[in-house]
Tab-separated table of C-alpha atoms and ligand atoms in Angstrom:
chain	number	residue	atom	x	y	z
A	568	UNK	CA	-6.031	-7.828	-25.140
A	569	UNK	CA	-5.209	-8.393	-21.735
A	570	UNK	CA	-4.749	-11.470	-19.853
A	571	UNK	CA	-6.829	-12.386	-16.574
A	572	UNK	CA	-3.975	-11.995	-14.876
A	573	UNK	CA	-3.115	-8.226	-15.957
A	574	UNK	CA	-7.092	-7.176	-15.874
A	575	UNK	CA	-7.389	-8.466	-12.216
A	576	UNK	CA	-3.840	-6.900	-11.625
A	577	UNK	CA	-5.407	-3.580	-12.805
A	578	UNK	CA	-8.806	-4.138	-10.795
A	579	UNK	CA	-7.037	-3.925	-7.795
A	580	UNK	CA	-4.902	-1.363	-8.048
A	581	UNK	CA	-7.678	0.796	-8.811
A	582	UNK	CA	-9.961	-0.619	-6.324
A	583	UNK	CA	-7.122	-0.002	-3.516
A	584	UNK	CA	-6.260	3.427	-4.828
A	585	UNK	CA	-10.090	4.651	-4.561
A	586	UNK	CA	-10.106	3.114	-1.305
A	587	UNK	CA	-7.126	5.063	0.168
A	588	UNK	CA	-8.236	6.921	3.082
A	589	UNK	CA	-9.658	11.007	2.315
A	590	UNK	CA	-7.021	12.475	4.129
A	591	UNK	CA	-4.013	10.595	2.538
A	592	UNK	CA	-5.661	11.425	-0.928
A	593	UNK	CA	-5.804	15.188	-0.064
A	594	UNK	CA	-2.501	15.255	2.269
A	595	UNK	CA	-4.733	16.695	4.835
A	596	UNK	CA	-4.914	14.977	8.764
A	597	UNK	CA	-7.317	16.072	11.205
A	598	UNK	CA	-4.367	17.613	13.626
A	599	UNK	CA	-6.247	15.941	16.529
A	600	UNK	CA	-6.019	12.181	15.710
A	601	UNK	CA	-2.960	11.564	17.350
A	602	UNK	CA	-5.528	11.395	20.736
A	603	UNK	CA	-7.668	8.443	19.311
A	604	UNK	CA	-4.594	6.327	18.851
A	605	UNK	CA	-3.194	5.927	22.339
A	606	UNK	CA	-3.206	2.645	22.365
A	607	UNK	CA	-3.337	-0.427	19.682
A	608	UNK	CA	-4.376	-3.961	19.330
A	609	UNK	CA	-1.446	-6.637	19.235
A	610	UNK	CA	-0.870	-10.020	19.185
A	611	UNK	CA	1.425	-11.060	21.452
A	612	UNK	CA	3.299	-13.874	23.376
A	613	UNK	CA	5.029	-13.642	26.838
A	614	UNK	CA	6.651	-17.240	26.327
A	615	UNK	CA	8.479	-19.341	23.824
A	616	UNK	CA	5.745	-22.084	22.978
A	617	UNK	CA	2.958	-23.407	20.608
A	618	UNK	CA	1.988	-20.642	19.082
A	619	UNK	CA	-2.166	-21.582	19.322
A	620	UNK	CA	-1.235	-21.661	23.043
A	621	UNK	CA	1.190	-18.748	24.015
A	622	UNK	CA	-0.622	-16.082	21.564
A	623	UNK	CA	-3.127	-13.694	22.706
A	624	UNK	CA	-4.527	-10.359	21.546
A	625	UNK	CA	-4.339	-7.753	23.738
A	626	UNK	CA	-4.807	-3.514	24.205
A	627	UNK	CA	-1.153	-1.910	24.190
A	628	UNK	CA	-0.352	1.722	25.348
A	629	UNK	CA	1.160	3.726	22.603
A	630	UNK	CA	3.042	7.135	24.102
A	631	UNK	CA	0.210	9.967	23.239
A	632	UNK	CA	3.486	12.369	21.919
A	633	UNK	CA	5.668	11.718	19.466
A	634	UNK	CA	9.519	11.956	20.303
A	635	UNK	CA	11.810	14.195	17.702
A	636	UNK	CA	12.510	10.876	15.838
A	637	UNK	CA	9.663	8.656	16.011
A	638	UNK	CA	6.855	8.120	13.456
A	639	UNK	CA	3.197	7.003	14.163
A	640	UNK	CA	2.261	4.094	11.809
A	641	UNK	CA	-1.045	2.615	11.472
A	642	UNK	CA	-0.704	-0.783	10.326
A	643	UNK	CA	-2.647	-1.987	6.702
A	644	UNK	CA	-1.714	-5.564	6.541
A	645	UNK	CA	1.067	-8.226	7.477
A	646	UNK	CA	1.586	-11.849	6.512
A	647	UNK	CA	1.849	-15.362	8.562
A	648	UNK	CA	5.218	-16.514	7.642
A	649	UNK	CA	6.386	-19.726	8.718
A	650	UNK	CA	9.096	-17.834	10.242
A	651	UNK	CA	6.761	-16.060	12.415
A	652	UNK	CA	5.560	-19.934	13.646
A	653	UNK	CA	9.243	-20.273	14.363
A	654	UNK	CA	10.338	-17.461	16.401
A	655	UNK	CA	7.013	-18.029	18.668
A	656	UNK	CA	7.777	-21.574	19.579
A	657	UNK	CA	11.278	-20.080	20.423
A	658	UNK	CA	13.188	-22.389	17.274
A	659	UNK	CA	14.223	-19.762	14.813
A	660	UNK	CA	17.586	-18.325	15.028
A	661	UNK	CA	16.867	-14.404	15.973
A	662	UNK	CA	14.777	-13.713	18.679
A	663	UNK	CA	12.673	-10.715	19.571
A	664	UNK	CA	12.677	-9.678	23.358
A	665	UNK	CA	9.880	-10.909	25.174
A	666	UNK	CA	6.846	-9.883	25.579
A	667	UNK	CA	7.154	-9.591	22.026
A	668	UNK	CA	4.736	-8.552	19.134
A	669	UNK	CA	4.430	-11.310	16.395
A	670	UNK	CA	4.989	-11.003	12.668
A	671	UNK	CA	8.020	-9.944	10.825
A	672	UNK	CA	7.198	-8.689	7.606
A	673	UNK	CA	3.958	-6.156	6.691
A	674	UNK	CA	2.762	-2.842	5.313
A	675	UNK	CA	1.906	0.359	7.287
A	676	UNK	CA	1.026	3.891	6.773
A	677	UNK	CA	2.382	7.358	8.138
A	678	UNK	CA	-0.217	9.157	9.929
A	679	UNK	CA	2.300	11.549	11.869
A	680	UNK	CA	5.855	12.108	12.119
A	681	UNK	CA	8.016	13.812	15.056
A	682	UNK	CA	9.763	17.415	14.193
A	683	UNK	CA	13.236	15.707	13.125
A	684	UNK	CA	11.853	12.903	11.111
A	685	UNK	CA	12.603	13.965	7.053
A	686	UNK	CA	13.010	11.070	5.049
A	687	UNK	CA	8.872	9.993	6.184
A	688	UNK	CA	5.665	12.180	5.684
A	689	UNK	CA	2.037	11.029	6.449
A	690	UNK	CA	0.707	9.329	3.477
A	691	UNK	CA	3.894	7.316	3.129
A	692	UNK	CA	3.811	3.182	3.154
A	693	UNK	CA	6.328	1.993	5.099
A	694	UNK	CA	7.547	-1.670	6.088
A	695	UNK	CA	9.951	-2.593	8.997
A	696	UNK	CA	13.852	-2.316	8.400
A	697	UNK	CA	14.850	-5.281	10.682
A	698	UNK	CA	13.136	-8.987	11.588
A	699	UNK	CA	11.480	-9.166	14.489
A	700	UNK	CA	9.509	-5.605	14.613
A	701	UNK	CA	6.093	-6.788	15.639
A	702	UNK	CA	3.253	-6.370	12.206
A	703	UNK	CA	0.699	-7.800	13.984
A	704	UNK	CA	-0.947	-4.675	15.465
A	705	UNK	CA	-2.683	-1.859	14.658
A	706	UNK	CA	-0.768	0.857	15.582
A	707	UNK	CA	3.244	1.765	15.983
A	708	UNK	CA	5.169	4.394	17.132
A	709	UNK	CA	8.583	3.801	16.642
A	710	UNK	CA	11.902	5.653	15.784
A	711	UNK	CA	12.348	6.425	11.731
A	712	UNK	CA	15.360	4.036	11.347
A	713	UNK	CA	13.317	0.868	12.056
A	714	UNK	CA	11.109	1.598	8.965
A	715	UNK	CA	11.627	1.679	4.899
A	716	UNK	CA	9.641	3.347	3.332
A	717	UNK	CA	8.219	1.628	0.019
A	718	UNK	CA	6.103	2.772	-2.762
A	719	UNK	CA	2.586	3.619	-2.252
A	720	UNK	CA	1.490	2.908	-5.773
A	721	UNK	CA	1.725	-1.110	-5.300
A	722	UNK	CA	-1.190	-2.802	-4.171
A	723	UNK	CA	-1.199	-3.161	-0.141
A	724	UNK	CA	-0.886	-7.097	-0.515
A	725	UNK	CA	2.348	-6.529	-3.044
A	726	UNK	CA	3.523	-4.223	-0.308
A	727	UNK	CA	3.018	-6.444	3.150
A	728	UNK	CA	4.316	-9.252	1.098
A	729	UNK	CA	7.058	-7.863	-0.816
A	730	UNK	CA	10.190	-7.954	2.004
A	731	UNK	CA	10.591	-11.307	2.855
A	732	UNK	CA	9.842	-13.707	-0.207
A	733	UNK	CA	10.474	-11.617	-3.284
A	734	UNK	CA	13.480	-9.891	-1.927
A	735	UNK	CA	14.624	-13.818	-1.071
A	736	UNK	CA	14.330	-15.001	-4.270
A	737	UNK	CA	15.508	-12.051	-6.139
A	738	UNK	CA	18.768	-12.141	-4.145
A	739	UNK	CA	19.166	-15.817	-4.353
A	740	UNK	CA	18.837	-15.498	-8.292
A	741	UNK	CA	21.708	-12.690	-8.642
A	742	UNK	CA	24.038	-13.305	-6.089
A	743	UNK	CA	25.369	-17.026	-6.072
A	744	UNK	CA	25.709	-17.267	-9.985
A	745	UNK	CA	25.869	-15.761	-12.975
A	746	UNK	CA	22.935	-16.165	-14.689
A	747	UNK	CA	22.202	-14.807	-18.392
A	748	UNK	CA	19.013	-15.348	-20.814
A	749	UNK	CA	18.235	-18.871	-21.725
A	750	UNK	CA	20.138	-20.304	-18.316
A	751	UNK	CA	18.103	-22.406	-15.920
A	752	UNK	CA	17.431	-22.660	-12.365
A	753	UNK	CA	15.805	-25.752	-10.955
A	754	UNK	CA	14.025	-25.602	-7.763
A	755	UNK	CA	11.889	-27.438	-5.011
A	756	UNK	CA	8.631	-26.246	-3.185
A	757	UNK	CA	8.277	-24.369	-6.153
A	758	UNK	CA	4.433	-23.723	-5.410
A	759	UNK	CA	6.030	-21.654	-1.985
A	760	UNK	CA	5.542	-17.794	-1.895
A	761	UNK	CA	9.588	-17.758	-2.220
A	762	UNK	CA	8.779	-20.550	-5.213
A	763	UNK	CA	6.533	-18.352	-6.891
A	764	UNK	CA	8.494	-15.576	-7.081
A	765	UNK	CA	11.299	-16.840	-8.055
A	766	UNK	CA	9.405	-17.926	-11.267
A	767	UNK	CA	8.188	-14.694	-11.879
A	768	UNK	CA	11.403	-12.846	-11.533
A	769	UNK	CA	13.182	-15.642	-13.473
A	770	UNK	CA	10.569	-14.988	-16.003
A	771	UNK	CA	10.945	-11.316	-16.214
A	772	UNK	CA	14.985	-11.903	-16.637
A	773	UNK	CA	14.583	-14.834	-18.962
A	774	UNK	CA	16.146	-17.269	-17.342
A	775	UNK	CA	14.590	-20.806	-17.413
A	776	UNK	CA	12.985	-22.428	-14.704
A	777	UNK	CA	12.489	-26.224	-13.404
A	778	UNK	CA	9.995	-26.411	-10.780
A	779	UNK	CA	9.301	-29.340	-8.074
A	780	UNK	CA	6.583	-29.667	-6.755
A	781	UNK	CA	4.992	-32.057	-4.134
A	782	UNK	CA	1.980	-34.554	-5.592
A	783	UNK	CA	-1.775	-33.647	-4.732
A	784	UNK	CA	-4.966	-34.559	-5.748
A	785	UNK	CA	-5.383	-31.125	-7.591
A	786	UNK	CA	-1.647	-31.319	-9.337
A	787	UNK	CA	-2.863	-30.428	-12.882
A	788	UNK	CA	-4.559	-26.851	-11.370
A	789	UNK	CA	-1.405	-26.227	-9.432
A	790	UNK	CA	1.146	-26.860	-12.653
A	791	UNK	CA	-1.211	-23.969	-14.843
A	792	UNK	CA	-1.524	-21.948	-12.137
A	793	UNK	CA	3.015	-22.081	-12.168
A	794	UNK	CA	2.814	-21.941	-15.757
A	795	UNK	CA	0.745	-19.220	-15.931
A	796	UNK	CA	3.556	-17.605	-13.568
A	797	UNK	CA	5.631	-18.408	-16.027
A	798	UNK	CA	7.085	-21.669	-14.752
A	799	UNK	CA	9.528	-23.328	-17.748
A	800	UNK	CA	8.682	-27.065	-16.305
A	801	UNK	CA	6.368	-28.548	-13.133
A	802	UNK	CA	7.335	-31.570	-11.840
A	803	UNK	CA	7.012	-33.585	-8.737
A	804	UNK	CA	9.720	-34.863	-6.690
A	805	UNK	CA	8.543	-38.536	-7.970
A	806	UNK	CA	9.437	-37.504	-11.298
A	807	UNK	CA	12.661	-36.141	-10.439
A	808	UNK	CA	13.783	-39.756	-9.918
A	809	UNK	CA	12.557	-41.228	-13.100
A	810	UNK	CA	15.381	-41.521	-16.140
A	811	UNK	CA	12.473	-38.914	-17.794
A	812	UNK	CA	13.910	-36.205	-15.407
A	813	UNK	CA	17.506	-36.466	-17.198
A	814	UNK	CA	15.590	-36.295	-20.622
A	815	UNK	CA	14.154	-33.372	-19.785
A	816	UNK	CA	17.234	-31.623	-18.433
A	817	UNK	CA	19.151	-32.794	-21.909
A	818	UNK	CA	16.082	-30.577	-23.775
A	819	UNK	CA	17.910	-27.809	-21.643
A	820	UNK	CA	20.602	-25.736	-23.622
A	821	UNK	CA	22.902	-26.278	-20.626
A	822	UNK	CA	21.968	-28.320	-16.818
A	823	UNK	CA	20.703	-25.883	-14.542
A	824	UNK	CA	23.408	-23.608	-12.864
A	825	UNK	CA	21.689	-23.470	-9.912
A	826	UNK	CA	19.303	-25.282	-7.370
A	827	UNK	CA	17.266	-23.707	-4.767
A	828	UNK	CA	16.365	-25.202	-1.975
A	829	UNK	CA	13.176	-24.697	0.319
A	830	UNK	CA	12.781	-28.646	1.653
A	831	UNK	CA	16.193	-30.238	2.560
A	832	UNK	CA	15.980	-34.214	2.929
A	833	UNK	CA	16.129	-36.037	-0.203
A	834	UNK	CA	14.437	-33.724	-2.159
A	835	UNK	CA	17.601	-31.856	-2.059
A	836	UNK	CA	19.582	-34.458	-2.656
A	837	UNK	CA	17.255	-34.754	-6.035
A	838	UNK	CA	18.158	-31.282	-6.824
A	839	UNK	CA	21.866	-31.702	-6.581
A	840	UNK	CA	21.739	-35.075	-9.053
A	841	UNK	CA	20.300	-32.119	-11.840
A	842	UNK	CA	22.257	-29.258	-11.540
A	843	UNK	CA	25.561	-29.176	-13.562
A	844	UNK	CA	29.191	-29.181	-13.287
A	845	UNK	CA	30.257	-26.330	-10.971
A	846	UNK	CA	26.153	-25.987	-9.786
A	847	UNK	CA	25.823	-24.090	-6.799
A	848	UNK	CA	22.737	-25.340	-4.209
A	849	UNK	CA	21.480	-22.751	-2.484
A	850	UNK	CA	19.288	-23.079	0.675
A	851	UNK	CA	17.242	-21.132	2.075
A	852	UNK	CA	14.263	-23.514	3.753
A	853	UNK	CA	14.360	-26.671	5.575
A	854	UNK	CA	10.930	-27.502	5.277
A	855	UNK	CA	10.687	-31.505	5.450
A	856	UNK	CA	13.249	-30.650	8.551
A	857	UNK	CA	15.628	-33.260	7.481
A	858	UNK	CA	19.406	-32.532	7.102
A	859	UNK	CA	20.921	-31.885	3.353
A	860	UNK	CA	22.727	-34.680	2.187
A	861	UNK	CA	25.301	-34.990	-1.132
A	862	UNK	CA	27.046	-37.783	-2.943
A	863	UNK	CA	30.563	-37.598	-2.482
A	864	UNK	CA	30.835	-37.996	-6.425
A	865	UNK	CA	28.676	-34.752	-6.918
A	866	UNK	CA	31.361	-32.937	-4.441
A	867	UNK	CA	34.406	-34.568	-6.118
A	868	UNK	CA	33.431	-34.905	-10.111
A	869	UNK	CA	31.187	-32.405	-10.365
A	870	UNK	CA	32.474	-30.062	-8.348
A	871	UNK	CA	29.239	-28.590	-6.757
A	872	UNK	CA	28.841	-26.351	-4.061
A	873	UNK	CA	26.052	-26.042	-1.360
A	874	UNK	CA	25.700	-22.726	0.261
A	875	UNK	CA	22.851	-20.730	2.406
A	876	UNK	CA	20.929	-17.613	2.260
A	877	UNK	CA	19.217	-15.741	5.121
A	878	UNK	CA	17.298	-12.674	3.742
A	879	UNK	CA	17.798	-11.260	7.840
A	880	UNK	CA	21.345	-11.563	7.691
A	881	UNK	CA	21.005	-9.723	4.203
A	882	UNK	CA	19.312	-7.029	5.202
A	883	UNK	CA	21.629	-5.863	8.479
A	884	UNK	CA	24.402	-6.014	6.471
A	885	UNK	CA	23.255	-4.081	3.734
A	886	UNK	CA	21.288	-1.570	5.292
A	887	UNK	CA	22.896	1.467	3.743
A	888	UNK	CA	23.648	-0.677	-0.072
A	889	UNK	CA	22.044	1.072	-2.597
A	890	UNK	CA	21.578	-2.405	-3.944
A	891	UNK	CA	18.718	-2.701	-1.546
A	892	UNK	CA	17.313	0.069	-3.009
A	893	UNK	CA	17.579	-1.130	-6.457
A	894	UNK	CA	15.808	-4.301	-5.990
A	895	UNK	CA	12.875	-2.790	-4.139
A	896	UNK	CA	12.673	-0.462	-7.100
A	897	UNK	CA	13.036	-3.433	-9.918
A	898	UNK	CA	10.585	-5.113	-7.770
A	899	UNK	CA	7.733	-2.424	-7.279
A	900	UNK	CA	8.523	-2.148	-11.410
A	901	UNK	CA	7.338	-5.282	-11.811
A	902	UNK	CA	4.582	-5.373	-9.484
A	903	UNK	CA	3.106	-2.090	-11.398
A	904	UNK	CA	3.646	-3.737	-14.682
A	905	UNK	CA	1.498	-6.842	-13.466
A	906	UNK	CA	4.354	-9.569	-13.681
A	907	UNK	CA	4.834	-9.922	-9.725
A	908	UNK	CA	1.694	-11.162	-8.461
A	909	UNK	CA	1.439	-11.758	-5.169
A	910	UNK	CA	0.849	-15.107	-3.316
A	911	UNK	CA	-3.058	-16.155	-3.348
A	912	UNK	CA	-3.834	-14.854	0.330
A	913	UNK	CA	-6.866	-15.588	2.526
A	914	UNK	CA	-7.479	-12.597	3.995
A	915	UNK	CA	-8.714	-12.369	8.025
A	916	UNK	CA	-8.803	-9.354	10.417
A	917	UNK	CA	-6.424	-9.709	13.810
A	918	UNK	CA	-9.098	-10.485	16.130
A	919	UNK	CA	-9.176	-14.262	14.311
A	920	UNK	CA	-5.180	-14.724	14.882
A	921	UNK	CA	-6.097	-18.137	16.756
A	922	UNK	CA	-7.901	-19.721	13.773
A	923	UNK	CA	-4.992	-18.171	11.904
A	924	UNK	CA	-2.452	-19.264	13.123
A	925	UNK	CA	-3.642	-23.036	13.819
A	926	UNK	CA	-4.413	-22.857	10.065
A	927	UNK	CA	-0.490	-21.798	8.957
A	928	UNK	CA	0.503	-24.088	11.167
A	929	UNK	CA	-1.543	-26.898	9.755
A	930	UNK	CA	1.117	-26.276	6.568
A	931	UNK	CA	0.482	-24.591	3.314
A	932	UNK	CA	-2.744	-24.983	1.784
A	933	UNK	CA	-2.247	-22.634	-1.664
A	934	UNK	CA	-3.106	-19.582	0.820
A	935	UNK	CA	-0.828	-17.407	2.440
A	936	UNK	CA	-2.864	-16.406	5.714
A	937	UNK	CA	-2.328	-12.156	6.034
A	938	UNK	CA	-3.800	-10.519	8.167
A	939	UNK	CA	-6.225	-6.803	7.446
A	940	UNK	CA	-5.972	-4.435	10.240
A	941	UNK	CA	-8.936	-2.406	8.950
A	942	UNK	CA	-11.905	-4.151	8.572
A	943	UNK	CA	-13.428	-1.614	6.588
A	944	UNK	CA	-10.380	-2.060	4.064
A	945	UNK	CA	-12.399	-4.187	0.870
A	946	UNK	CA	-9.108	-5.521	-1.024
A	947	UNK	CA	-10.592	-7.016	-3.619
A	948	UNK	CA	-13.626	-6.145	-6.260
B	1525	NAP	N1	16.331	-18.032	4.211
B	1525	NAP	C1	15.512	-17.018	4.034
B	1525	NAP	O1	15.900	-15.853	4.011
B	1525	NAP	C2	14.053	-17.311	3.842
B	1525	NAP	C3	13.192	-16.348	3.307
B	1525	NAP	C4	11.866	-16.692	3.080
B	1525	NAP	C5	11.416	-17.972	3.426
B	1525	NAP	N2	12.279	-18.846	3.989
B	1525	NAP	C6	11.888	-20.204	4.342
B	1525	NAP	O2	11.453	-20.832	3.163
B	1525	NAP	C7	10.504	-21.818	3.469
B	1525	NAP	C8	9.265	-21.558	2.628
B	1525	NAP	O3	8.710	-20.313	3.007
B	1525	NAP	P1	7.420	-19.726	2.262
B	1525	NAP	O4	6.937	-18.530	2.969
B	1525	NAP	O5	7.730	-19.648	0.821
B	1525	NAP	O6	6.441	-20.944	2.557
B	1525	NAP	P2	4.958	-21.213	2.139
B	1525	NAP	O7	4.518	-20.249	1.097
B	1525	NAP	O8	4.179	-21.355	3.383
B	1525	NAP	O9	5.106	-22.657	1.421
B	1525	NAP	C9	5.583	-23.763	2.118
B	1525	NAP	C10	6.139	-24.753	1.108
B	1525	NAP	O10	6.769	-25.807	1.791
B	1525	NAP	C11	6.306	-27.060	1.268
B	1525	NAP	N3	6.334	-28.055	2.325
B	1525	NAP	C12	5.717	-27.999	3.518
B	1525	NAP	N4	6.028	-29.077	4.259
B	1525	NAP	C13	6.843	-29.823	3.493
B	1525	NAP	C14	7.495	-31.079	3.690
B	1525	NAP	N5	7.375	-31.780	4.834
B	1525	NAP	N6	8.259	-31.565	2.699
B	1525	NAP	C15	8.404	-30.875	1.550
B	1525	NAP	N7	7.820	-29.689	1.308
B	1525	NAP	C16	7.045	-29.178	2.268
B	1525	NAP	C17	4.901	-26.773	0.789
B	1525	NAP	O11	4.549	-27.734	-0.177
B	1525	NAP	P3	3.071	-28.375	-0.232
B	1525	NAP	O12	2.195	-27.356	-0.923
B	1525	NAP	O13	3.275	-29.599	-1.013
B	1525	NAP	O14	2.653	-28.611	1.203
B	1525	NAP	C18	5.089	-25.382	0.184
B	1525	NAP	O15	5.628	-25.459	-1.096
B	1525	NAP	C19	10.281	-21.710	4.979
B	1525	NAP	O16	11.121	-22.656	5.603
B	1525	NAP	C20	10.749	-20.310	5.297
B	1525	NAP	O17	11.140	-20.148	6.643
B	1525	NAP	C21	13.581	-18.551	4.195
């Protein structure tokens, strides 16, 4: 029989393939839309700053022609990522031009495409190629090369969620070590949307995971939910410094290979005590926004290594990899086949980006905050 997880994971793709628009469905467009979308809704800010300050939603002109190589998208849904926070306030490391359009990573749909376009048709999902595109909007017309397209049999909310923290963890599982069946990973903010898919993925490639988490009042709820994910072990950073963490490692058939790490501060200092000889720590968050520090003995005896991954950085350099490819593939695979789920989201429509946004920025509350751009789009039965 199936489980919860896999009937709900059916519901929806259902539910979201009967709601697809008529036209998409039939591959037929009304050849006179391109008039009613001359201009958009964004949200956008004109300064570095708070982001419940400098935001506002505004009407944008869209050009009513296409050029040879441009594409118009309507946009289904994008995510608050707490690198969208960053690169508002002006503190991440890439910056868009300003006045910019906010949100990195999201979904959209082909409604037209210019004359020399080829590789896009209307009906096609697509999500932007580079960081700092602009999902929070409604509409897009931009060139072909700033958009990849992505499979339209996913659920939307796989699909505006699937570029930044699955791609993340998948690469930070295959690239730093070699990892076969019955290895284990330990990581911290394992409850993250990069936490939770790394437990997935590990899942799917059976490789073991240990997974920190932070204490709460609801901590039992939040280790099943991670164990029905297919989390190995939940444990919270107090444990980790207990002699019971070293027990549980020795139950391992070898220390963990490799750390991830989403919080810095001691909590990856905690991380580097469990991994084993020749571990490699990689990081890829700094959310407690304290440095990384580690023993000298870990560096010397144990030989460890501490590196960093930037999913951006990945991307531009591997534009053209047919790796990239690949793991969008592998990853859509396991979407379809129910054993990617994506983060629990709290869905809102653009025109309540203030409430938000003060809400992401409040910190993680179990709910990613994406937003719908059609508010006639029901996600969920
Ligand atoms: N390098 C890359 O390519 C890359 C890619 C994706 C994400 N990231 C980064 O990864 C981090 C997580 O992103 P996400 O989208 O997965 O985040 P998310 O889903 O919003 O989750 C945030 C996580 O951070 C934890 N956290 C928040 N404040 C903390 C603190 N002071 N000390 C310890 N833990 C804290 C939360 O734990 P609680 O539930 O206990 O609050 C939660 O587990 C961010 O820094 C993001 O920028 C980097």
């Amino acid at each position: 029989m199936a489980s919860a997880a896999s009937r709900r994971c059916i519901l929806r793709s259902l539910h979201l393939f009967f709601r697809r628009p008529w036209s998409v469905l039939t591959g037929k467009l009304d050849q006179n839309y391109m008039s009613s979308f001359t201009s958009a809704y964004a949200i956008m800010n004109d300064e570095h700053g708070d982001p419940r300050k400098v935001l506002s939603g505004r009407n944008i002109t869209l050009s009513a022609k296409l050029k040879d190589d441009e594409v118009l998208v309507k946009m289904l849904m994008a995510p608050i990522n707490p690198a969208d926070i960053n690169m508002i306030e002006g503190t991440y490391h890439i910056m868009p031009k300003l006045p910019a359009i906010g949100g990195n990573e999201g979904v959209g749909e082909v409604l037209e495409v210019g004359p020399a376009v080829k590789c896009l048709s209307p009906g096609d999902w697509v999500i932007p190629a580079d960081p700092g595109w602009g999902t929070w909007r409604t509409h897009a017309v931009a060139p072909f090369r700033e958009l990849q397209k992505i499979d339209n049999k996913i659920p939307v909310l796989s699909a505006a969620t699937i570029a930044v923290n699955p791609c993340t963890a998948y690469r930070m599982l295959k690239d730093f070590v070699h990892l076969k069946p019955g290895d284990a990973v330990i990581q911290n903010s394992a409850n993250s949307a990069v936490g939770q898919n790394v437990i997935q993925i590990a899942r799917q490639w059976k490789i073991k995971t240990i997974n920190i988490i932070r204490d709460r009042p609801d901590k039992d709820s939040l280790v099943k939910y991670l164990k029905d994910l297919g989390a190995t072990h939940v444990v919270t950073e107090e444990f980790t410094r207990l002699p019971e963490m070293r027990d549980l490692i020795k139950t391992l058939e070898t220390p963990p290979k490799l750390a991830l790490n989403g919080v810095g501060g001691k909590s990856a200092t905690e991380l580097i005590r469990h991994i084993g000889q020749k571990g490699v720590m990689v990081t890829y968050g700094g959310m407690a926004k304290q440095p990384v520090t580690i023993p000298i003995g870990a560096l010397i005896f144990k030989e460890v290594s501490a590196v960093g991954f930037w999913n951006s950085k990945w991307n531009a350099e591997n534009k053209n990899n047919p790796a990239k490819e690949k793991m969008l593939e592998e990853l859509c695979e396991m979407i379809k086949d129910c054993k990617l789920m994506p983060p629990k989201s709290d869905l809102l429509p653009l025109t309540k980006y203030q409430e938000a946004v003060a809400s992401a920025m409040e910190g993680y509350k179990g709910q990613k905050k994406v937003f719908v751009m059609d508010d006639n789009m029901v996600l969920f039965p």
